[in-house]
Amino acid sequence: EIVLTQSPGTLSLSPGERATLSCKASQSVSRRWFAWYQQKPGQPPRLLIHDVSTRATGIPDRFSGSGSGTDFTLTISRLEPEDFAMYFCHQYGSSLPWTFGQGTKVEIK
Amino acid sequence: QITLKESGPTLVKPTQTLTLTCTFSGFSLSTSGVGVGWIRQPPGKALEWLALIYWNDDKSYSPSLKSRLTITKDTSKNQVVLIMTNLVPVDTGTYYCAHLPGYCSGGSCYRGAFDVWGQGTMVTVSS
């Protein structure tokens, strides 16, 4: 099983600041089957990034994904008030099970 | 517009069987490459992938839960059903179904990530 470890657990920032979220995989993720989700309380996850760096439909360009192999990053260039939420990374590669990280909470400082 | 909605019991006793239905619209599970998955989330915790069924009836299960899970589809009703047996309290959580986009071309298939999720249904396992 590929274990995804996200860091930090909590990120305290102010609106307008840059957020950098990390996700490290215990094994190399096959091809580019890696995604990021945003989740707010009481809501389902919302797909932000798939295939490592492709923004999902309707996602603003302040969100960007990068990485390869075992190290992946989600960057939010300038935090908007609606960006304060929980973020999960996810690998959906060729080896089962598909797994999610434990989450990074981005909170208002 | 793709939508999915989960339905099923909110309270289940330990050792009982849980049957969840995902009713969807805006896509067909007979379209090459497409799939529907189930993911759950205990209160305040991370997401856990459970199972996936593809347009061609191929199925995948979480290895740790495989013996307890069955996923099926009814293409004519636009529904996917997940059955989980022998429930225990740690199975408590919100259960989501989600659309998996994909396409096949020239003998190869591409899949995306879960792009549209249902609102989820909360299931509590308690006596």
XYZ file of N, CA and C in Angstrom:
708
model
N 0.839 -1.195 0.000
C 0.000 0.000 0.000
C 0.877 1.248 0.000
N 0.520 2.211 -0.831
C 1.258 3.475 -0.869
C 0.697 4.396 0.212
N 1.521 4.720 1.184
C 1.123 5.623 2.256
C 1.493 7.054 1.851
N 0.521 7.946 1.955
C 0.744 9.360 1.640
C 0.807 10.155 2.940
N 1.911 10.864 3.138
C 2.105 11.652 4.347
C 2.121 13.128 4.001
N 1.149 13.863 4.521
C 1.039 15.278 4.223
C 1.680 16.122 5.327
N 2.275 17.223 4.907
C 2.842 18.157 5.876
C 2.694 19.583 5.359
N 2.565 20.541 6.283
C 2.362 20.307 7.717
C 0.940 19.830 7.997
N 0.666 19.493 9.239
C -0.690 19.118 9.599
C -1.623 20.314 9.558
N -1.115 21.438 10.012
C -1.875 22.681 9.990
C -0.974 23.802 9.484
N -1.541 24.647 8.637
C -0.816 25.777 8.078
C -1.602 27.038 8.435
N -0.989 27.902 9.236
C -1.651 29.131 9.670
C -1.120 30.305 8.864
N -1.969 30.866 8.030
C -1.544 31.941 7.135
C -2.616 33.025 7.059
N -2.234 34.153 6.503
C -3.168 35.268 6.322
C -3.614 35.344 4.870
N -4.801 35.885 4.624
C -5.226 36.089 3.235
C -4.171 36.867 2.455
N -3.950 36.444 1.221
C -2.952 37.089 0.383
C -1.600 36.402 0.414
N -1.377 35.590 1.435
C -0.110 34.882 1.540
C -0.097 33.647 0.632
N 1.108 33.096 0.457
C 1.309 31.913 -0.373
C 1.282 30.675 0.515
N 0.590 29.630 0.066
C 0.524 28.383 0.821
C 1.207 27.278 0.029
N 2.059 26.538 0.705
C 2.745 25.408 0.078
C 2.482 24.161 0.903
N 1.789 23.208 0.301
C 1.412 21.965 0.970
C 2.195 20.826 0.348
N 2.682 19.925 1.195
C 3.513 18.832 0.726
C 2.829 17.489 0.939
N 3.102 16.554 0.052
C 2.606 15.195 0.176
C 3.707 14.255 -0.287
N 4.139 13.384 0.601
C 5.200 12.427 0.268
C 4.641 11.011 0.253
N 4.949 10.290 -0.809
C 4.473 8.922 -0.964
C 5.554 7.932 -0.538
N 5.111 6.811 0.049
C 6.055 5.792 0.530
C 6.682 5.012 -0.621
N 6.038 5.050 -1.787
C 6.565 4.431 -3.005
C 6.256 5.366 -4.162
N 6.955 5.179 -5.250
C 6.725 6.018 -6.414
C 5.297 5.820 -6.948
N 4.639 6.922 -7.248
C 3.291 6.888 -7.802
C 3.388 6.667 -9.307
N 2.669 5.647 -9.782
C 2.777 5.281 -11.192
C 2.165 6.336 -12.097
N 2.847 6.513 -13.238
C 2.435 7.497 -14.228
C 2.215 8.835 -13.534
N 1.133 9.487 -13.782
C 0.892 10.795 -13.161
C -0.431 10.785 -12.412
N -0.762 9.624 -11.841
C -2.048 9.462 -11.211
C -2.041 9.999 -9.796
N -2.033 11.335 -9.715
C -1.958 12.002 -8.425
C -2.860 13.222 -8.448
N -3.606 13.430 -7.330
C -4.596 14.508 -7.292
C -4.598 15.213 -5.944
N -5.212 16.393 -5.940
C -5.426 17.164 -4.712
C -6.904 17.529 -4.621
N -7.437 17.462 -3.389
C -8.824 17.818 -3.125
C -8.879 18.866 -2.016
N -9.907 19.687 -2.088
C -10.230 20.644 -1.031
C -11.533 20.190 -0.394
N -11.595 20.255 0.928
C -12.843 19.894 1.607
C -13.159 20.907 2.697
N -14.375 21.391 2.690
C -14.867 22.286 3.735
C -15.841 21.521 4.616
N -16.033 21.977 5.873
C -16.893 21.232 6.804
C -18.278 20.982 6.236
N -18.730 19.738 6.361
C -20.064 19.376 5.907
C -20.221 19.241 4.409
N -19.115 19.323 3.674
C -19.173 19.219 2.216
C -18.324 18.049 1.723
N -18.640 17.529 0.534
C -17.768 16.491 -0.041
C -16.478 17.112 -0.553
N -15.469 16.299 -0.775
C -14.234 16.814 -1.380
C -14.510 17.398 -2.768
N -13.713 18.391 -3.105
C -13.792 19.054 -4.408
C -12.461 18.855 -5.104
N -12.487 18.305 -6.291
C -11.250 18.076 -7.032
C -10.626 19.397 -7.466
N -9.366 19.591 -7.094
C -8.623 20.784 -7.507
C -7.670 20.481 -8.665
N -6.860 19.446 -8.453
C -5.761 19.106 -9.372
C -5.811 17.613 -9.649
N -5.640 17.205 -10.894
C -5.468 15.795 -11.239
C -4.276 15.658 -12.159
N -3.820 14.417 -12.319
C -2.636 14.158 -13.139
C -1.466 15.067 -12.731
N -1.286 15.203 -11.432
C -0.199 15.963 -10.786
C -0.358 17.473 -10.906
N -0.676 17.965 -12.111
C -0.586 19.412 -12.313
C -1.727 20.004 -13.148
N -2.709 19.217 -13.514
C -3.824 19.718 -14.327
C -4.948 20.218 -13.440
N -5.279 21.484 -13.583
C -6.391 22.024 -12.788
C -7.711 21.455 -13.289
N -8.576 21.107 -12.345
C -9.907 20.637 -12.704
C -10.742 21.805 -13.238
N -11.836 21.462 -13.867
C -12.700 22.473 -14.455
C -13.159 23.495 -13.414
N -12.968 24.771 -13.730
C -13.455 25.830 -12.858
C -12.536 26.202 -11.716
N -11.398 25.560 -11.596
C -10.465 25.850 -10.504
C -9.589 27.048 -10.889
N -9.525 28.067 -10.039
C -8.749 29.265 -10.374
C -7.259 28.968 -10.482
N -6.572 29.817 -11.254
C -5.166 29.536 -11.536
C -4.235 29.862 -10.377
N -4.761 30.312 -9.254
C -3.898 30.478 -8.083
C -3.540 29.113 -7.463
N -4.260 28.074 -7.880
C -3.953 26.718 -7.433
C -3.047 26.056 -8.472
N -1.943 25.469 -8.008
C -1.068 24.748 -8.933
C -0.484 23.530 -8.241
N -0.273 22.478 -9.018
C 0.302 21.251 -8.502
C 1.584 20.915 -9.231
N 2.496 20.276 -8.513
C 3.765 19.880 -9.125
C 4.291 18.644 -8.418
N 5.356 18.082 -8.990
C 5.993 16.935 -8.361
C 6.081 15.737 -9.272
N 6.719 14.712 -8.744
C 6.848 13.448 -9.459
C 7.379 12.398 -8.501
N 7.204 11.134 -8.889
C 7.743 10.046 -8.087
C 7.107 9.936 -6.717
N 7.776 10.451 -5.712
C 7.270 10.352 -4.340
C 7.015 11.707 -3.676
N 7.324 12.791 -4.349
C 7.185 14.118 -3.737
C 6.298 15.024 -4.568
N 5.230 15.492 -3.931
C 4.240 16.302 -4.626
C 3.904 17.538 -3.799
N 3.551 18.606 -4.496
C 3.280 19.883 -3.841
C 2.044 20.534 -4.430
N 1.224 21.092 -3.540
C 0.113 21.946 -3.949
C 0.469 23.355 -3.494
N 0.409 24.304 -4.405
C 0.699 25.693 -4.085
C -0.535 26.545 -4.346
N -0.854 27.375 -3.365
C -1.899 28.381 -3.543
C -1.176 29.716 -3.519
N -1.161 30.403 -4.645
C -0.258 31.558 -4.786
C -0.641 32.724 -3.875
N -1.928 32.992 -3.783
C -2.404 34.081 -2.917
C -3.720 33.627 -2.298
N -3.688 33.398 -0.997
C -4.866 32.846 -0.330
C -6.038 33.821 -0.340
N -7.179 33.297 -0.785
C -8.436 34.018 -0.706
C -9.198 33.496 0.512
N -10.138 34.280 1.045
C -10.880 33.834 2.244
C -11.526 32.465 2.073
N -11.975 32.139 0.865
C -12.651 30.862 0.642
C -11.676 29.688 0.541
N -10.372 29.937 0.568
C -9.385 28.864 0.443
C -9.050 28.218 1.778
N -9.523 28.796 2.869
C -9.213 28.226 4.184
C -10.097 26.992 4.370
N -9.439 25.840 4.390
C -10.152 24.563 4.323
C -9.152 23.435 4.586
N -9.634 22.197 4.449
C -8.783 21.020 4.547
C -8.415 20.580 3.137
N -7.181 20.105 2.987
C -6.700 19.654 1.685
C -6.151 18.236 1.822
N -6.560 17.397 0.868
C -6.116 16.003 0.847
C -5.402 15.701 -0.469
N -4.311 14.943 -0.377
C -3.700 14.426 -1.591
C -4.214 12.999 -1.819
N -4.068 12.507 -3.045
C -4.670 11.225 -3.417
C -3.888 10.613 -4.562
N -3.566 9.320 -4.438
C -2.943 8.621 -5.552
C -3.888 7.542 -6.050
N -4.018 7.472 -7.372
C -4.946 6.524 -7.987
C -4.207 5.736 -9.056
N -3.034 5.250 -8.660
C -2.174 4.545 -9.594
C -2.577 3.115 -9.836
N -1.648 2.368 -10.395
C -1.964 1.017 -10.841
C -1.968 0.002 -9.701
N -1.394 0.360 -8.544
C -1.389 -0.589 -7.428
C -2.480 -0.216 -6.427
N -3.211 -1.218 -6.022
C -4.274 -1.005 -5.032
C -3.716 -1.201 -3.616
N -4.305 -0.542 -2.626
C -5.482 0.326 -2.751
C -5.122 1.746 -3.154
N -6.084 2.453 -3.748
C -5.913 3.881 -3.917
C -5.946 4.491 -2.521
N -5.088 5.480 -2.304
C -4.981 6.019 -0.956
C -5.040 7.542 -0.944
N -5.354 8.063 0.236
C -5.414 9.499 0.484
C -4.449 9.841 1.611
N -3.966 11.074 1.604
C -3.207 11.564 2.729
C -4.120 11.888 3.898
N -3.523 12.193 5.033
C -4.314 12.440 6.242
C -4.844 13.865 6.295
N -4.373 14.711 5.378
C -4.921 16.064 5.276
C -4.032 17.144 5.865
N -4.116 18.327 5.277
C -3.498 19.545 5.808
C -4.599 20.582 5.962
N -4.709 21.135 7.160
C -5.683 22.187 7.396
C -5.031 23.542 7.180
N -5.612 24.333 6.308
C -5.134 25.703 6.093
C -6.079 26.612 6.852
N -5.569 27.246 7.897
C -6.409 28.077 8.754
C -5.946 29.528 8.734
N -6.854 30.394 9.108
C -6.555 31.828 9.122
C -5.712 32.154 10.348
N -4.600 32.841 10.088
C -3.699 33.220 11.172
C -4.252 34.415 11.928
N -24.730 18.022 -16.830
C -24.218 18.168 -15.466
C -24.288 16.822 -14.753
N -23.155 16.404 -14.216
C -23.085 15.129 -13.496
C -23.472 15.329 -12.045
N -24.377 14.502 -11.563
C -24.727 14.499 -10.150
C -24.796 13.065 -9.656
N -24.485 12.890 -8.373
C -24.576 11.589 -7.723
C -25.214 11.802 -6.356
N -25.974 10.806 -5.924
C -26.617 10.899 -4.610
C -26.599 9.534 -3.948
N -26.126 9.500 -2.714
C -26.059 8.270 -1.947
C -27.338 8.109 -1.108
N -27.755 6.877 -0.934
C -28.905 6.608 -0.073
C -28.685 5.289 0.641
N -29.300 5.198 1.823
C -29.173 3.987 2.617
C -29.519 4.274 4.060
N -29.392 3.277 4.925
C -29.740 3.474 6.334
C -28.759 4.384 7.044
N -29.241 5.097 8.045
C -28.356 5.978 8.812
C -27.813 5.274 10.045
N -28.532 4.243 10.504
C -28.127 3.519 11.701
C -28.152 2.020 11.427
N -27.047 1.374 11.721
C -26.930 -0.068 11.500
C -26.344 -0.696 12.759
N -26.831 -1.857 13.115
C -26.315 -2.542 14.303
C -25.041 -3.334 13.950
N -24.160 -3.489 14.916
C -22.964 -4.323 14.682
C -23.358 -5.717 14.204
N -22.559 -6.250 13.309
C -22.703 -7.552 12.637
C -23.696 -7.506 11.479
N -24.478 -6.446 11.362
C -25.434 -6.362 10.268
C -24.747 -6.025 8.947
N -25.543 -6.102 7.879
C -25.071 -5.792 6.530
C -25.605 -4.438 6.095
N -24.739 -3.641 5.496
C -25.088 -2.317 5.004
C -25.209 -2.343 3.486
N -26.310 -1.803 2.998
C -26.498 -1.678 1.552
C -26.672 -0.198 1.212
N -25.762 0.323 0.422
C -25.803 1.717 -0.003
C -26.023 1.789 -1.511
N -26.852 2.733 -1.917
C -27.133 2.921 -3.339
C -26.669 4.295 -3.778
N -25.997 4.335 -4.895
C -25.578 5.583 -5.527
C -26.395 5.751 -6.798
N -27.219 6.772 -6.839
C -28.028 7.067 -8.020
C -27.438 8.280 -8.706
N -27.143 8.150 -9.978
C -26.429 9.217 -10.668
C -27.157 9.652 -11.933
N -26.763 10.808 -12.421
C -27.293 11.328 -13.680
C -26.208 12.131 -14.371
N -26.379 12.357 -15.646
C -25.430 13.163 -16.407
C -24.335 12.367 -17.087
N -24.314 11.065 -16.857
C -23.364 10.205 -17.555
C -23.934 8.784 -17.565
N -23.317 7.933 -18.390
C -23.739 6.540 -18.469
C -22.583 5.628 -18.068
N -22.907 4.622 -17.280
C -21.890 3.641 -16.897
C -21.680 2.590 -17.968
N -22.233 2.826 -19.137
C -21.935 1.956 -20.270
C -20.945 2.635 -21.224
N -20.526 3.844 -20.888
C -19.551 4.571 -21.707
C -18.142 4.086 -21.392
N -17.399 3.728 -22.430
C -16.045 3.195 -22.237
C -15.180 4.120 -21.394
N -14.508 3.524 -20.404
C -13.562 4.263 -19.584
C -14.113 4.798 -18.279
N -15.421 4.884 -18.180
C -16.048 5.543 -17.017
C -16.180 4.570 -15.843
N -16.111 5.115 -14.636
C -16.293 4.303 -13.450
C -17.009 5.073 -12.355
N -17.416 4.351 -11.314
C -17.994 4.942 -10.101
C -17.316 4.281 -8.914
N -16.907 5.098 -7.974
C -16.230 4.579 -6.794
C -16.949 4.945 -5.516
N -16.588 4.239 -4.448
C -17.074 4.529 -3.103
C -15.876 4.876 -2.219
N -16.057 5.918 -1.432
C -15.031 6.395 -0.519
C -15.738 6.732 0.798
N -15.098 6.468 1.924
C -15.722 6.808 3.193
C -14.797 7.697 4.034
N -15.407 8.325 5.045
C -14.651 9.250 5.894
C -15.204 9.197 7.306
N -14.470 8.585 8.241
C -14.894 8.639 9.646
C -14.931 10.088 10.110
N -15.753 10.395 11.109
C -15.867 11.785 11.577
C -14.517 12.377 11.931
N -14.191 13.510 11.323
C -12.957 14.219 11.618
C -11.694 13.554 11.127
N -11.843 12.546 10.270
C -10.651 11.811 9.828
C -10.474 11.887 8.323
N -9.510 11.107 7.843
C -9.156 11.150 6.436
C -10.094 10.291 5.581
N -9.948 10.446 4.291
C -10.728 9.681 3.333
C -10.128 8.293 3.135
N -10.997 7.319 2.874
C -10.556 5.950 2.628
C -11.285 5.404 1.406
N -10.533 5.028 0.379
C -11.132 4.445 -0.808
C -11.588 3.021 -0.527
N -12.789 2.670 -0.988
C -13.356 1.354 -0.693
C -13.435 0.457 -1.924
N -14.049 0.944 -2.976
C -14.308 0.084 -4.131
C -14.576 0.925 -5.370
N -14.482 0.252 -6.523
C -14.657 0.934 -7.800
C -15.231 -0.049 -8.800
N -16.160 0.403 -9.626
C -16.674 -0.431 -10.701
C -16.594 0.351 -12.001
N -16.154 -0.335 -13.063
C -15.970 0.301 -14.352
C -17.126 -0.033 -15.310
N -17.140 0.687 -16.422
C -18.174 0.501 -17.438
C -18.261 -0.952 -17.917
N -17.119 -1.664 -17.940
C -17.093 -3.035 -18.456
C -17.307 -4.077 -17.360
N -17.739 -3.614 -16.188
C -18.029 -4.439 -15.015
C -16.775 -4.921 -14.286
N -15.589 -4.434 -14.670
C -14.404 -4.693 -13.874
C -14.579 -4.034 -12.509
N -14.121 -4.730 -11.478
C -14.291 -4.232 -10.120
C -12.963 -4.254 -9.376
N -12.773 -3.266 -8.506
C -11.595 -3.212 -7.644
C -12.056 -2.940 -6.232
N -11.349 -3.569 -5.277
C -11.706 -3.407 -3.869
C -10.466 -3.079 -3.049
N -10.680 -2.355 -1.956
C -9.608 -2.170 -0.993
C -9.231 -3.540 -0.445
N -7.953 -3.905 -0.524
C -7.567 -5.244 -0.057
C -7.956 -5.523 1.393
N -7.888 -4.507 2.251
C -8.192 -4.729 3.669
C -9.670 -4.974 3.923
N -10.529 -4.600 2.977
C -11.983 -4.752 3.160
C -12.603 -5.683 2.130
N -11.781 -6.234 1.257
C -12.293 -6.986 0.114
C -13.257 -8.098 0.495
N -12.979 -8.786 1.602
C -13.824 -9.914 2.001
C -15.208 -9.457 2.445
N -15.386 -8.180 2.722
C -16.652 -7.672 3.252
C -17.429 -6.829 2.241
N -16.839 -6.563 1.101
C -17.451 -5.643 0.141
C -17.899 -6.322 -1.136
N -19.033 -5.820 -1.666
C -19.485 -6.204 -2.999
C -20.011 -4.955 -3.681
N -19.543 -4.689 -4.892
C -20.024 -3.555 -5.661
C -20.667 -4.063 -6.951
N -21.825 -3.521 -7.271
C -22.530 -3.917 -8.496
C -23.105 -2.667 -9.159
N -23.478 -2.819 -10.414
C -24.091 -1.704 -11.118
C -25.353 -2.144 -11.840
N -26.269 -1.205 -12.004
C -27.472 -1.405 -12.807
C -27.500 -0.248 -13.789
N -26.985 -0.500 -14.968
C -26.836 0.566 -15.950
C -28.183 1.156 -16.358
N -29.191 0.318 -16.425
C -30.512 0.808 -16.851
C -31.130 1.755 -15.838
N -30.774 1.574 -14.576
C -31.325 2.439 -13.515
C -30.354 3.551 -13.138
N -29.168 3.584 -13.743
C -28.130 4.548 -13.368
C -27.829 4.470 -11.870
N -27.582 3.267 -11.410
C -27.290 3.050 -10.007
C -26.079 2.131 -9.810
N -25.372 2.406 -8.718
C -24.304 1.534 -8.264
C -24.588 1.203 -6.800
N -24.479 -0.049 -6.450
C -24.780 -0.499 -5.096
C -23.521 -1.043 -4.440
N -23.318 -0.642 -3.182
C -22.209 -1.159 -2.379
C -22.791 -1.908 -1.194
N -22.373 -3.146 -1.019
C -22.793 -3.949 0.115
C -21.578 -4.205 1.000
N -21.741 -3.924 2.283
C -20.676 -4.162 3.257
C -21.246 -5.056 4.353
N -20.592 -6.166 4.609
C -21.092 -7.121 5.600
C -20.381 -6.976 6.932
N -20.996 -7.580 7.955
C -20.386 -7.695 9.268
C -19.864 -6.367 9.801
N -20.751 -5.395 9.876
C -20.339 -4.058 10.297
C -19.888 -4.012 11.747
N -18.930 -3.135 12.009
C -18.426 -2.865 13.350
C -18.437 -1.348 13.560
N -18.363 -0.906 14.822
C -18.451 0.541 15.090
C -17.448 1.391 14.325
N -16.267 0.882 14.027
C -15.278 1.685 13.305
C -15.675 1.915 11.851
N -16.725 1.276 11.392
C -17.244 1.526 10.041
C -18.125 2.786 10.015
N -18.333 3.384 11.168
C -19.094 4.631 11.247
C -18.409 5.739 10.453
N -19.199 6.456 9.666
C -18.629 7.560 8.898
C -19.549 7.993 7.779
N -19.076 8.951 7.010
C -19.809 9.402 5.841
C -19.304 8.622 4.630
N -20.261 8.081 3.888
C -19.941 7.278 2.709
C -20.298 8.090 1.464
N -19.310 8.247 0.589
C -19.479 8.993 -0.650
C -19.375 8.063 -1.856
N -20.155 8.379 -2.894
C -19.871 7.790 -4.200
C -19.375 8.921 -5.100
N -18.581 8.561 -6.096
C -17.953 9.579 -6.932
C -17.775 9.066 -8.352
N -17.819 9.981 -9.299
C -17.659 9.682 -10.720
C -16.172 9.644 -11.063
N -15.790 8.612 -11.796
C -14.417 8.501 -12.281
C -14.441 8.663 -13.792
N -13.905 9.764 -14.294
C -13.922 9.972 -15.747
C -12.879 9.095 -16.436
N -13.089 8.858 -17.697
C -12.118 8.092 -18.453
C -12.575 7.894 -19.875
N -11.648 7.444 -20.684
C -12.000 7.114 -22.064
C -11.033 6.053 -22.557
N -11.466 5.357 -23.591
C -10.635 4.331 -24.206
C -10.428 4.667 -25.671
N -9.191 4.449 -26.144
C -8.876 4.727 -27.538
C -7.724 3.845 -27.982
N -7.900 3.232 -29.124
C -6.829 2.412 -29.670
C -6.394 1.290 -28.762
N -7.320 0.746 -28.016
C -6.991 -0.382 -27.155
C -6.465 0.009 -25.788
N -6.252 1.282 -25.554
C -5.784 1.750 -24.251
C -6.851 2.616 -23.608
N -6.880 2.574 -22.275
C -7.850 3.389 -21.540
C -7.133 4.352 -20.616
N -7.655 5.564 -20.539
C -7.146 6.585 -19.637
C -8.180 6.821 -18.557
N -7.741 6.967 -17.340
C -8.680 7.320 -16.287
C -8.222 8.598 -15.597
N -9.210 9.321 -15.108
C -8.902 10.525 -14.352
C -9.059 10.263 -12.875
N -9.152 11.333 -12.105
C -9.409 11.236 -10.669
C -10.903 11.435 -10.427
N -11.371 11.059 -9.260
C -12.774 11.270 -8.905
C -13.074 12.767 -9.025
N -13.926 13.131 -9.983
C -14.109 14.548 -10.259
C -15.433 15.120 -9.754
N -16.427 14.287 -9.571
C -17.700 14.754 -9.023
C -18.122 13.775 -7.939
N -18.450 14.320 -6.777
C -18.815 13.505 -5.628
C -20.259 13.769 -5.228
N -20.890 12.746 -4.649
C -22.180 12.970 -4.027
C -21.996 13.722 -2.715
N -23.106 14.096 -2.114
C -23.049 14.838 -0.839
C -22.671 13.941 0.330
N -22.775 12.640 0.122
C -22.433 11.698 1.180
C -23.618 11.327 2.047
N -23.535 10.148 2.640
C -24.557 9.702 3.580
C -23.864 9.221 4.843
N -24.335 9.712 5.979
C -23.713 9.359 7.260
C -24.285 8.037 7.751
N -23.403 7.119 8.087
C -23.802 5.819 8.602
C -23.204 5.637 9.996
N -24.038 5.330 10.949
C -23.583 5.075 12.315
C -23.790 3.603 12.629
N -22.726 2.976 13.124
C -22.826 1.566 13.523
C -22.837 1.518 15.043
N -23.974 1.161 15.586
C -24.131 1.150 17.037
C -25.292 0.250 17.419
N -25.162 -0.357 18.574
C -26.256 -1.202 19.061
C -27.258 -0.367 19.857
